[in-house]
One Martini backbone bead per residue (centre of mass of N, CA, C, O) as a GRO file, in nm:
protein
  442
    1MET     BB    1  -1.732  -0.642  -2.545
    2ILE     BB    2  -1.715  -0.329  -2.506
    3VAL     BB    3  -2.005  -0.253  -2.440
    4PRO     BB    4  -2.037  -0.393  -2.161
    5LEU     BB    5  -1.800  -0.239  -2.031
    6ALA     BB    6  -1.918   0.045  -2.067
    7VAL     BB    7  -2.177  -0.006  -1.908
    8ALA     BB    8  -2.040  -0.091  -1.645
    9ALA     BB    9  -1.883   0.173  -1.606
   10ALA     BB   10  -2.131   0.357  -1.594
   11LEU     BB   11  -2.263   0.221  -1.349
   12LEU     BB   12  -2.025   0.263  -1.158
   13ALA     BB   13  -2.019   0.571  -1.175
   14GLY     BB   14  -2.310   0.613  -1.074
   15THR     BB   15  -2.277   0.473  -0.801
   16ILE     BB   16  -2.046   0.644  -0.688
   17GLY     BB   17  -2.187   0.917  -0.717
   18ALA     BB   18  -2.433   0.850  -0.536
   19HIS     BB   19  -2.269   0.781  -0.283
   20ALA     BB   20  -2.125   1.054  -0.256
   21LEU     BB   21  -2.390   1.219  -0.224
   22ASP     BB   22  -2.494   1.059   0.039
   23GLN     BB   23  -2.246   1.142   0.177
   24PRO     BB   24  -2.115   1.307   0.420
   25ASP     BB   25  -1.940   1.620   0.482
   26PRO     BB   26  -1.729   1.731   0.731
   27THR     BB   27  -1.648   2.015   0.573
   28ASP     BB   28  -1.920   2.116   0.603
   29PRO     BB   29  -2.119   2.345   0.696
   30GLY     BB   30  -2.305   2.206   0.974
   31PHE     BB   31  -2.170   1.956   1.064
   32LEU     BB   32  -2.285   1.857   1.352
   33SER     BB   33  -2.455   2.093   1.446
   34PRO     BB   34  -2.647   2.224   1.713
   35VAL     BB   35  -2.787   2.449   1.491
   36ALA     BB   36  -2.849   2.233   1.277
   37THR     BB   37  -3.147   2.118   1.075
   38ASP     BB   38  -3.038   1.936   0.888
   39ASP     BB   39  -2.940   1.623   0.807
   40ASP     BB   40  -2.622   1.685   0.907
   41GLY     BB   41  -2.707   1.769   1.170
   42GLY     BB   42  -2.733   1.819   1.561
   43SER     BB   43  -3.006   1.927   1.698
   44ARG     BB   44  -3.146   1.667   1.807
   45LEU     BB   45  -2.922   1.590   2.002
   46ALA     BB   46  -2.919   1.851   2.168
   47ASP     BB   47  -3.214   1.826   2.263
   48ALA     BB   48  -3.180   1.551   2.407
   49LEU     BB   49  -2.974   1.651   2.614
   50ARG     BB   50  -3.146   1.875   2.743
   51ALA     BB   51  -3.377   1.681   2.834
   52ARG     BB   52  -3.154   1.545   3.044
   53GLY     BB   53  -2.980   1.804   3.167
   54VAL     BB   54  -2.771   1.887   2.953
   55THR     BB   55  -2.513   2.092   2.886
   56VAL     BB   56  -2.469   2.297   2.592
   57ARG     BB   57  -2.153   2.391   2.455
   58ARG     BB   58  -2.063   2.614   2.208
   59GLU     BB   59  -1.769   2.587   1.997
   60THR     BB   60  -1.538   2.749   1.739
   61ASP     BB   61  -1.284   2.677   1.927
   62LEU     BB   62  -1.040   2.507   2.092
   63LEU     BB   63  -0.951   2.681   2.331
   64PRO     BB   64  -1.228   2.733   2.468
   65ALA     BB   65  -1.288   2.432   2.497
   66LEU     BB   66  -1.051   2.365   2.689
   67LEU     BB   67  -1.122   2.579   2.909
   68ALA     BB   68  -1.409   2.448   2.974
   69LEU     BB   69  -1.271   2.183   3.120
   70ASP     BB   70  -1.154   2.312   3.400
   71ASN     BB   71  -1.400   2.334   3.596
   72ALA     BB   72  -1.541   2.055   3.502
   73PRO     BB   73  -1.675   1.785   3.423
   74ALA     BB   74  -1.660   1.676   3.073
   75THR     BB   75  -1.754   1.676   2.725
   76LEU     BB   76  -1.570   1.637   2.424
   77PHE     BB   77  -1.696   1.725   2.105
   78VAL     BB   78  -1.564   1.590   1.782
   79PRO     BB   79  -1.707   1.569   1.463
   80ALA     BB   80  -1.436   1.717   1.303
   81PRO     BB   81  -1.110   1.642   1.316
   82GLU     BB   82  -0.995   1.732   1.025
   83LEU     BB   83  -1.021   2.054   1.096
   84LEU     BB   84  -0.786   2.044   1.256
   85HIS     BB   85  -0.490   2.147   1.353
   86PRO     BB   86  -0.191   1.987   1.395
   87ASP     BB   87  -0.082   2.187   1.632
   88THR     BB   88  -0.354   2.104   1.827
   89LEU     BB   89  -0.374   1.786   1.877
   90GLY     BB   90  -0.204   1.739   2.141
   91ALA     BB   91  -0.427   1.845   2.346
   92LEU     BB   92  -0.620   1.589   2.334
   93GLY     BB   93  -0.403   1.401   2.502
   94GLU     BB   94  -0.427   1.638   2.767
   95LEU     BB   95  -0.658   1.599   2.948
   96PRO     BB   96  -0.823   1.614   3.210
   97ALA     BB   97  -0.938   1.459   3.460
   98GLY     BB   98  -1.266   1.324   3.403
   99ARG     BB   99  -1.271   1.324   3.099
  100ARG     BB  100  -1.430   1.332   2.767
  101LEU     BB  101  -1.352   1.205   2.438
  102VAL     BB  102  -1.522   1.260   2.120
  103LEU     BB  103  -1.473   1.088   1.813
  104VAL     BB  104  -1.540   1.127   1.458
  105ASP     BB  105  -1.384   0.971   1.226
  106PRO     BB  106  -1.079   0.945   1.250
  107ALA     BB  107  -0.773   0.971   1.136
  108ARG     BB  108  -0.458   0.860   1.148
  109ARG     BB  109  -0.311   1.131   1.163
  110MET     BB  110  -0.468   1.241   1.405
  111LEU     BB  111  -0.400   1.016   1.611
  112GLU     BB  112  -0.090   1.042   1.599
  113THR     BB  113  -0.070   1.345   1.673
  114ALA     BB  114  -0.235   1.305   1.952
  115GLY     BB  115  -0.130   1.026   2.089
  116LEU     BB  116  -0.324   0.788   2.004
  117PRO     BB  117  -0.356   0.425   2.043
  118VAL     BB  118  -0.509   0.443   1.745
  119VAL     BB  119  -0.633   0.249   1.463
  120PRO     BB  120  -0.732   0.206   1.152
  121THR     BB  121  -0.889  -0.019   0.948
  122ASP     BB  122  -1.154  -0.117   0.818
  123ARG     BB  123  -1.394  -0.027   0.550
  124ARG     BB  124  -1.702   0.041   0.460
  125TRP     BB  125  -1.936   0.133   0.225
  126ALA     BB  126  -2.155   0.119   0.460
  127THR     BB  127  -2.354   0.154   0.710
  128ARG     BB  128  -2.403  -0.063   0.999
  129ALA     BB  129  -2.641  -0.234   1.187
  130VAL     BB  130  -2.546  -0.333   1.515
  131GLY     BB  131  -2.439  -0.485   1.780
  132PRO     BB  132  -2.223  -0.458   2.044
  133ALA     BB  133  -2.171  -0.797   2.005
  134ALA     BB  134  -2.101  -0.880   1.696
  135ASP     BB  135  -1.804  -1.036   1.756
  136GLY     BB  136  -1.858  -1.185   2.056
  137ARG     BB  137  -1.795  -0.946   2.236
  138PRO     BB  138  -1.820  -0.784   2.510
  139CYS     BB  139  -1.956  -0.478   2.612
  140PRO     BB  140  -1.825  -0.230   2.845
  141LEU     BB  141  -2.042  -0.020   2.757
  142PRO     BB  142  -2.335   0.087   2.887
  143GLU     BB  143  -2.444   0.279   2.663
  144ALA     BB  144  -2.432   0.059   2.438
  145THR     BB  145  -2.605  -0.158   2.573
  146ARG     BB  146  -2.866   0.019   2.592
  147ALA     BB  147  -2.894   0.079   2.283
  148GLY     BB  148  -2.789  -0.138   2.099
  149VAL     BB  149  -2.885  -0.124   1.800
  150ALA     BB  150  -2.656   0.042   1.567
  151ALA     BB  151  -2.505   0.288   1.348
  152ALA     BB  152  -2.149   0.197   1.397
  153GLN     BB  153  -2.050   0.044   1.116
  154LEU     BB  154  -1.769   0.159   0.923
  155GLN     BB  155  -1.525   0.240   1.096
  156ARG     BB  156  -1.252   0.072   1.216
  157TYR     BB  157  -1.087  -0.014   1.530
  158ALA     BB  158  -0.760  -0.028   1.695
  159ALA     BB  159  -0.490  -0.108   1.847
  160ALA     BB  160  -0.188  -0.035   1.869
  161PRO     BB  161   0.090  -0.227   1.857
  162ASP     BB  162   0.229  -0.019   2.095
  163GLY     BB  163   0.018  -0.013   2.303
  164PRO     BB  164  -0.030   0.025   2.651
  165VAL     BB  165  -0.338  -0.040   2.605
  166ALA     BB  166  -0.646  -0.160   2.603
  167LEU     BB  167  -0.942  -0.185   2.432
  168ASP     BB  168  -1.278  -0.097   2.411
  169ARG     BB  169  -1.514  -0.296   2.239
  170CYS     BB  170  -1.762  -0.209   1.987
  171TYR     BB  171  -1.920  -0.291   1.711
  172ALA     BB  172  -1.670  -0.439   1.580
  173GLY     BB  173  -1.489  -0.153   1.613
  174GLY     BB  174  -1.678   0.110   1.577
  175LEU     BB  175  -1.626   0.118   1.900
  176VAL     BB  176  -1.393   0.289   2.116
  177ARG     BB  177  -1.204   0.274   2.430
  178LEU     BB  178  -0.972   0.486   2.612
  179PRO     BB  179  -0.836   0.455   2.892
  180GLY     BB  180  -0.801   0.699   3.169
  181ARG     BB  181  -0.795   0.996   3.295
  182ALA     BB  182  -0.888   1.056   2.994
  183GLU     BB  183  -1.126   0.949   2.807
  184THR     BB  184  -1.154   0.783   2.483
  185VAL     BB  185  -1.387   0.813   2.209
  186VAL     BB  186  -1.429   0.607   1.914
  187ILE     BB  187  -1.621   0.670   1.616
  188GLY     BB  188  -1.690   0.557   1.268
  189ALA     BB  189  -1.980   0.710   1.287
  190SER     BB  190  -2.240   0.968   1.228
  191ASP     BB  191  -2.535   0.855   1.254
  192PRO     BB  192  -2.608   0.889   1.573
  193PHE     BB  193  -2.596   1.232   1.524
  194ARG     BB  194  -2.788   1.265   1.299
  195ASN     BB  195  -3.091   1.376   1.192
  196ASP     BB  196  -3.153   1.140   0.968
  197ARG     BB  197  -3.056   0.885   1.196
  198ILE     BB  198  -3.142   0.909   1.505
  199ALA     BB  199  -3.431   0.743   1.487
  200GLU     BB  200  -3.274   0.484   1.446
  201ARG     BB  201  -3.305   0.270   1.658
  202GLY     BB  202  -3.013   0.328   1.879
  203ASN     BB  203  -2.890   0.613   1.813
  204GLU     BB  204  -2.987   0.810   2.033
  205ALA     BB  205  -2.889   0.647   2.277
  206LEU     BB  206  -2.592   0.651   2.196
  207GLY     BB  207  -2.539   0.956   2.167
  208VAL     BB  208  -2.640   1.036   2.452
  209GLY     BB  209  -2.455   0.840   2.613
  210LEU     BB  210  -2.173   0.949   2.518
  211LEU     BB  211  -2.241   1.266   2.603
  212GLY     BB  212  -2.405   1.205   2.900
  213VAL     BB  213  -2.206   1.141   3.138
  214HIS     BB  214  -2.213   1.435   3.178
  215ASP     BB  215  -2.354   1.764   3.248
  216ARG     BB  216  -2.143   1.838   3.012
  217VAL     BB  217  -2.108   1.986   2.674
  218VAL     BB  218  -1.844   2.034   2.445
  219TRP     BB  219  -1.905   2.178   2.130
  220LEU     BB  220  -1.720   2.144   1.838
  221ASP     BB  221  -1.788   2.402   1.589
  222LEU     BB  222  -1.670   2.374   1.275
  223ASP     BB  223  -1.669   2.564   0.950
  224GLY     BB  224  -1.358   2.484   0.912
  225PRO     BB  225  -1.044   2.508   0.876
  226ALA     BB  226  -0.809   2.551   1.098
  227PRO     BB  227  -0.593   2.759   1.201
  228PRO     BB  228  -0.312   2.841   1.313
  229PRO     BB  229  -0.163   2.903   1.591
  230THR     BB  230  -0.137   3.181   1.804
  231PHE     BB  231   0.050   3.430   1.986
  232GLY     BB  232  -0.023   3.610   2.272
  233ARG     BB  233  -0.116   3.646   2.557
  234PRO     BB  234  -0.022   3.556   2.845
  235GLY     BB  235  -0.053   3.342   3.079
  236GLY     BB  236  -0.066   3.270   3.416
  237ASP     BB  237   0.241   3.123   3.391
  238GLY     BB  238   0.395   3.300   3.150
  239GLU     BB  239   0.291   3.160   2.906
  240PRO     BB  240   0.206   3.114   2.605
  241ALA     BB  241  -0.100   3.153   2.431
  242TRP     BB  242  -0.358   3.081   2.266
  243SER     BB  243  -0.550   3.224   2.020
  244PRO     BB  244  -0.841   3.293   1.930
  245THR     BB  245  -1.054   3.269   1.685
  246PRO     BB  246  -1.203   3.449   1.479
  247GLY     BB  247  -1.549   3.401   1.560
  248GLY     BB  248  -1.591   3.301   1.828
  249SER     BB  249  -1.829   3.093   2.010
  250THR     BB  250  -2.103   3.060   2.256
  251GLU     BB  251  -2.296   2.779   2.391
  252HIS     BB  252  -2.527   2.761   2.668
  253ASP     BB  253  -2.753   2.676   2.889
  254ASN     BB  254  -2.959   2.500   2.729
  255GLY     BB  255  -2.916   2.690   2.448
  256GLY     BB  256  -2.798   2.941   2.522
  257THR     BB  257  -2.701   3.257   2.390
  258GLY     BB  258  -2.463   3.456   2.356
  259GLU     BB  259  -2.357   3.752   2.304
  260GLY     BB  260  -2.272   3.779   1.966
  261GLN     BB  261  -2.337   3.543   1.814
  262GLY     BB  262  -2.286   3.305   1.556
  263GLN     BB  263  -2.562   3.254   1.344
  264PRO     BB  264  -2.786   3.148   1.145
  265GLY     BB  265  -2.928   3.462   1.066
  266GLY     BB  266  -2.773   3.649   1.217
  267PRO     BB  267  -2.592   3.947   1.284
  268GLY     BB  268  -2.327   3.817   1.373
  269PRO     BB  269  -2.019   3.779   1.482
  270ALA     BB  270  -1.836   3.790   1.767
  271THR     BB  271  -1.515   3.906   1.831
  272ASP     BB  272  -1.200   3.767   1.970
  273GLN     BB  273  -0.922   3.950   1.935
  274HIS     BB  274  -0.574   3.884   1.876
  275ASP     BB  275  -0.269   4.008   1.850
  276GLY     BB  276  -0.025   3.948   1.656
  277PRO     BB  277   0.274   3.948   1.535
  278GLY     BB  278   0.260   4.239   1.339
  279ASP     BB  279  -0.023   4.325   1.390
  280PRO     BB  280  -0.269   4.514   1.384
  281PRO     BB  281  -0.473   4.662   1.572
  282GLY     BB  282  -0.768   4.462   1.587
  283GLN     BB  283  -0.616   4.225   1.428
  284GLY     BB  284  -0.573   3.943   1.293
  285GLY     BB  285  -0.438   3.709   1.146
  286PRO     BB  286  -0.366   3.563   0.874
  287PRO     BB  287  -0.469   3.357   0.663
  288PRO     BB  288  -0.430   3.068   0.539
  289PRO     BB  289  -0.295   2.925   0.289
  290ASP     BB  290  -0.402   2.819  -0.040
  291ASP     BB  291  -0.274   2.556  -0.228
  292HIS     BB  292  -0.583   2.444  -0.340
  293PRO     BB  293  -0.829   2.609  -0.484
  294LEU     BB  294  -0.955   2.412  -0.693
  295ARG     BB  295  -0.995   2.164  -0.512
  296ASP     BB  296  -1.164   2.322  -0.283
  297ALA     BB  297  -1.412   2.416  -0.472
  298PHE     BB  298  -1.475   2.107  -0.457
  299PRO     BB  299  -1.603   1.827  -0.389
  300PRO     BB  300  -1.504   1.500  -0.370
  301TRP     BB  301  -1.729   1.375  -0.555
  302PHE     BB  302  -1.654   1.528  -0.813
  303TRP     BB  303  -1.377   1.391  -0.863
  304ALA     BB  304  -1.480   1.101  -0.869
  305LEU     BB  305  -1.672   1.142  -1.111
  306LEU     BB  306  -1.457   1.246  -1.310
  307VAL     BB  307  -1.287   0.988  -1.318
  308GLN     BB  308  -1.511   0.799  -1.419
  309LEU     BB  309  -1.571   0.952  -1.684
  310ALA     BB  310  -1.285   0.920  -1.797
  311LEU     BB  311  -1.295   0.612  -1.808
  312VAL     BB  312  -1.532   0.591  -2.004
  313ALA     BB  313  -1.401   0.755  -2.232
  314LEU     BB  314  -1.163   0.561  -2.273
  315LEU     BB  315  -1.332   0.314  -2.353
  316VAL     BB  316  -1.462   0.444  -2.602
  317VAL     BB  317  -1.201   0.501  -2.753
  318LEU     BB  318  -1.105   0.205  -2.767
  319TRP     BB  319  -1.357   0.104  -2.918
  320ARG     BB  320  -1.329   0.325  -3.172
  321ALA     BB  321  -1.066   0.246  -3.242
  322ARG     BB  322  -0.810   0.135  -3.414
  323ARG     BB  323  -0.675  -0.146  -3.493
  324LEU     BB  324  -0.404  -0.306  -3.417
  325GLY     BB  325  -0.211  -0.385  -3.670
  326PRO     BB  326  -0.251  -0.577  -3.923
  327PRO     BB  327  -0.436  -0.674  -4.159
  328VAL     BB  328  -0.724  -0.892  -4.172
  329GLY     BB  329  -0.849  -1.149  -4.334
  330GLU     BB  330  -1.193  -1.172  -4.441
  331PRO     BB  331  -1.478  -1.295  -4.506
  332LEU     BB  332  -1.742  -1.240  -4.680
  333PRO     BB  333  -2.073  -1.224  -4.605
  334VAL     BB  334  -2.107  -1.176  -4.920
  335GLU     BB  335  -2.171  -1.237  -5.265
  336VAL     BB  336  -2.049  -1.035  -5.535
  337ARG     BB  337  -2.096  -0.960  -5.842
  338SER     BB  338  -1.932  -0.799  -6.091
  339ALA     BB  339  -2.176  -0.684  -6.243
  340GLU     BB  340  -2.298  -0.539  -5.996
  341THR     BB  341  -2.061  -0.354  -5.944
  342VAL     BB  342  -2.058  -0.210  -6.217
  343LEU     BB  343  -2.350  -0.111  -6.206
  344GLY     BB  344  -2.331   0.051  -5.947
  345ARG     BB  345  -2.107   0.245  -6.042
  346ALA     BB  346  -2.255   0.355  -6.290
  347ARG     BB  347  -2.491   0.482  -6.131
  348LEU     BB  348  -2.319   0.684  -5.981
  349TYR     BB  349  -2.220   0.836  -6.228
  350GLN     BB  350  -2.502   0.907  -6.336
  351ARG     BB  351  -2.605   1.068  -6.090
  352ALA     BB  352  -2.343   1.270  -6.107
  353ARG     BB  353  -2.258   1.333  -6.403
  354ALA     BB  354  -1.966   1.170  -6.455
  355ARG     BB  355  -1.827   1.159  -6.758
  356GLY     BB  356  -1.530   1.214  -6.729
  357PRO     BB  357  -1.450   0.995  -6.514
  358ALA     BB  358  -1.566   0.760  -6.677
  359ALA     BB  359  -1.386   0.794  -6.930
  360ALA     BB  360  -1.114   0.773  -6.778
  361THR     BB  361  -1.160   0.483  -6.679
  362LEU     BB  362  -1.187   0.347  -6.955
  363ARG     BB  363  -0.911   0.444  -7.077
  364THR     BB  364  -0.727   0.322  -6.862
  365ALA     BB  365  -0.807   0.028  -6.910
  366THR     BB  366  -0.729   0.018  -7.212
  367LEU     BB  367  -0.430   0.095  -7.184
  368GLY     BB  368  -0.349  -0.147  -7.011
  369ARG     BB  369  -0.420  -0.368  -7.219
  370VAL     BB  370  -0.251  -0.264  -7.459
  371ARG     BB  371   0.030  -0.271  -7.327
  372ASP     BB  372   0.028  -0.572  -7.260
  373ARG     BB  373  -0.003  -0.671  -7.559
  374LEU     BB  374   0.252  -0.485  -7.671
  375ASP     BB  375   0.479  -0.448  -7.461
  376LEU     BB  376   0.457  -0.169  -7.299
  377PRO     BB  377   0.543   0.090  -7.132
  378THR     BB  378   0.429   0.349  -6.920
  379THR     BB  379   0.627   0.571  -7.075
  380THR     BB  380   0.468   0.589  -7.317
  381GLY     BB  381   0.369   0.786  -7.545
  382HIS     BB  382   0.100   0.890  -7.710
  383ALA     BB  383   0.195   0.880  -8.006
  384GLU     BB  384   0.338   0.605  -7.999
  385LEU     BB  385   0.092   0.442  -7.910
  386ALA     BB  386  -0.089   0.513  -8.151
  387THR     BB  387   0.101   0.396  -8.367
  388ARG     BB  388   0.116   0.101  -8.266
  389VAL     BB  389  -0.188   0.049  -8.284
  390ALA     BB  390  -0.218   0.113  -8.588
  391GLU     BB  391  -0.026  -0.114  -8.682
  392ARG     BB  392  -0.197  -0.344  -8.558
  393VAL     BB  393  -0.496  -0.252  -8.689
  394GLY     BB  394  -0.489  -0.048  -8.940
  395GLY     BB  395  -0.509   0.256  -8.865
  396ASP     BB  396  -0.551   0.578  -8.752
  397PRO     BB  397  -0.360   0.759  -8.535
  398GLU     BB  398  -0.549   1.002  -8.483
  399GLN     BB  399  -0.802   0.841  -8.403
  400ILE     BB  400  -0.671   0.687  -8.171
  401HIS     BB  401  -0.583   0.933  -8.009
  402GLU     BB  402  -0.872   1.044  -7.971
  403LEU     BB  403  -0.983   0.791  -7.827
  404LEU     BB  404  -0.763   0.785  -7.582
  405TYR     BB  405  -0.716   1.140  -7.553
  406GLY     BB  406  -0.966   1.286  -7.555
  407ALA     BB  407  -1.241   1.427  -7.495
  408ALA     BB  408  -1.505   1.465  -7.308
  409PRO     BB  409  -1.810   1.379  -7.288
  410ARG     BB  410  -2.137   1.553  -7.307
  411THR     BB  411  -2.299   1.287  -7.331
  412ASP     BB  412  -2.436   0.982  -7.295
  413ALA     BB  413  -2.404   0.892  -7.589
  414GLU     BB  414  -2.098   0.949  -7.611
  415LEU     BB  415  -2.020   0.754  -7.382
  416VAL     BB  416  -2.126   0.496  -7.518
  417ALA     BB  417  -1.957   0.518  -7.779
  418LEU     BB  418  -1.683   0.511  -7.639
  419ALA     BB  419  -1.711   0.235  -7.507
  420ARG     BB  420  -1.741   0.073  -7.773
  421SER     BB  421  -1.475   0.160  -7.907
  422LEU     BB  422  -1.284   0.054  -7.682
  423ASP     BB  423  -1.376  -0.241  -7.707
  424ARG     BB  424  -1.295  -0.284  -8.005
  425LEU     BB  425  -0.997  -0.215  -7.971
  426THR     BB  426  -0.928  -0.440  -7.772
  427ARG     BB  427  -1.011  -0.676  -7.957
  428THR     BB  428  -0.820  -0.610  -8.195
  429VAL     BB  429  -0.547  -0.625  -8.043
  430ALA     BB  430  -0.606  -0.933  -7.949
  431ALA     BB  431  -0.557  -1.021  -8.212
  432ALA     BB  432  -0.403  -1.110  -8.469
  433PRO     BB  433  -0.123  -1.028  -8.613
  434GLY     BB  434  -0.156  -0.855  -8.922
  435ARG     BB  435  -0.488  -0.877  -8.880
  436PRO     BB  436  -0.760  -0.746  -8.953
  437THR     BB  437  -1.058  -0.678  -8.787
  438GLU     BB  438  -1.356  -0.663  -8.675
  439GLY     BB  439  -1.382  -0.330  -8.548
  440ASP     BB  440  -1.216  -0.134  -8.685
  441PRO     BB  441  -1.140   0.177  -8.650
  442ARG     BB  442  -1.272   0.476  -8.851
   0.00000   0.00000   0.00000
């Protein structure tokens, strides 16, 4: 029973580990980046947008991305919302009118902090390609209707219980739109934007349609968790403004890269640093402290696999451990004759040449039988026991003492002779008292 459970647990651990390896990690550098050409990058989507005449502007910090929305209507694309710092999420809910915000698989904490009346509901094991009206409701988004079947159903969303407005739902809740001065689009799957899945079904049409509503896309490309905002030079209205993160870069004008940008393989990022309070001139603020360096050193799938392997190891330990409770008598699978047992044990003694232990075993058995016959306690001394046996059999006490307590035999012949003498002594003691019998040792 334990073996099938252990095998099932091992298969489950392998399945979960393989699934974790197959799923993209939004915290990895280059995830849905417009300049990343690997499977989890978004370079193919950026090229498709430029082919339609849409300007793609890449920003690596939230403040420059928000400032880029002030000039004209544009779409702010946030492919990894969980990398944003909680202190900056409130600005996403206050975008200027006529703008669109597209969030990919945001968590509940992020939506609540940003003040968006959207909540995640159930989540599938893997992304499913469905039609825009998969749940029987018509989809009000024309870009989703034109795309048709797409891989957009992984995490589903719904309106918050106390939400002020109703949501526009598509793909059975995998894609929702929150109307308003600045509309917000939340999609629960990254598949329509990734290089490895964009060519499947209507993924490219959906990704291009969601981001190509306006002629400009501000693509927020974060390569790690954003640090907390710092306050630097005052803004135009006299209020303190967020300072851009060191290393921020911009890409715009149909893929043109500004001077000094940081790209993979480039000469290094040009930094626009603002001195925080108490910082030396020309240096940015200190990086945020890392509270869990060991946990952050490994990807999430590693910890999931480690937990599954620990569970399998626990099942193996329980399987191999000793059964709890008192021993339970069970019938022997086969019946072994006593003569076979004695012969087998004797052969073990013979193979090990253990004449001393064999003689001690024979003498111990003889002493037990003699004491029981003569009704003597186990505390009876050697000399007294030899005397009582001699009185019983009519022999010499010294010879009986040597027979019962003498030295170990040195050869197999001496061991055989000792065994025969002990057997005769036992038979003699068992005979009628006061009458010597044949076999009395002399």
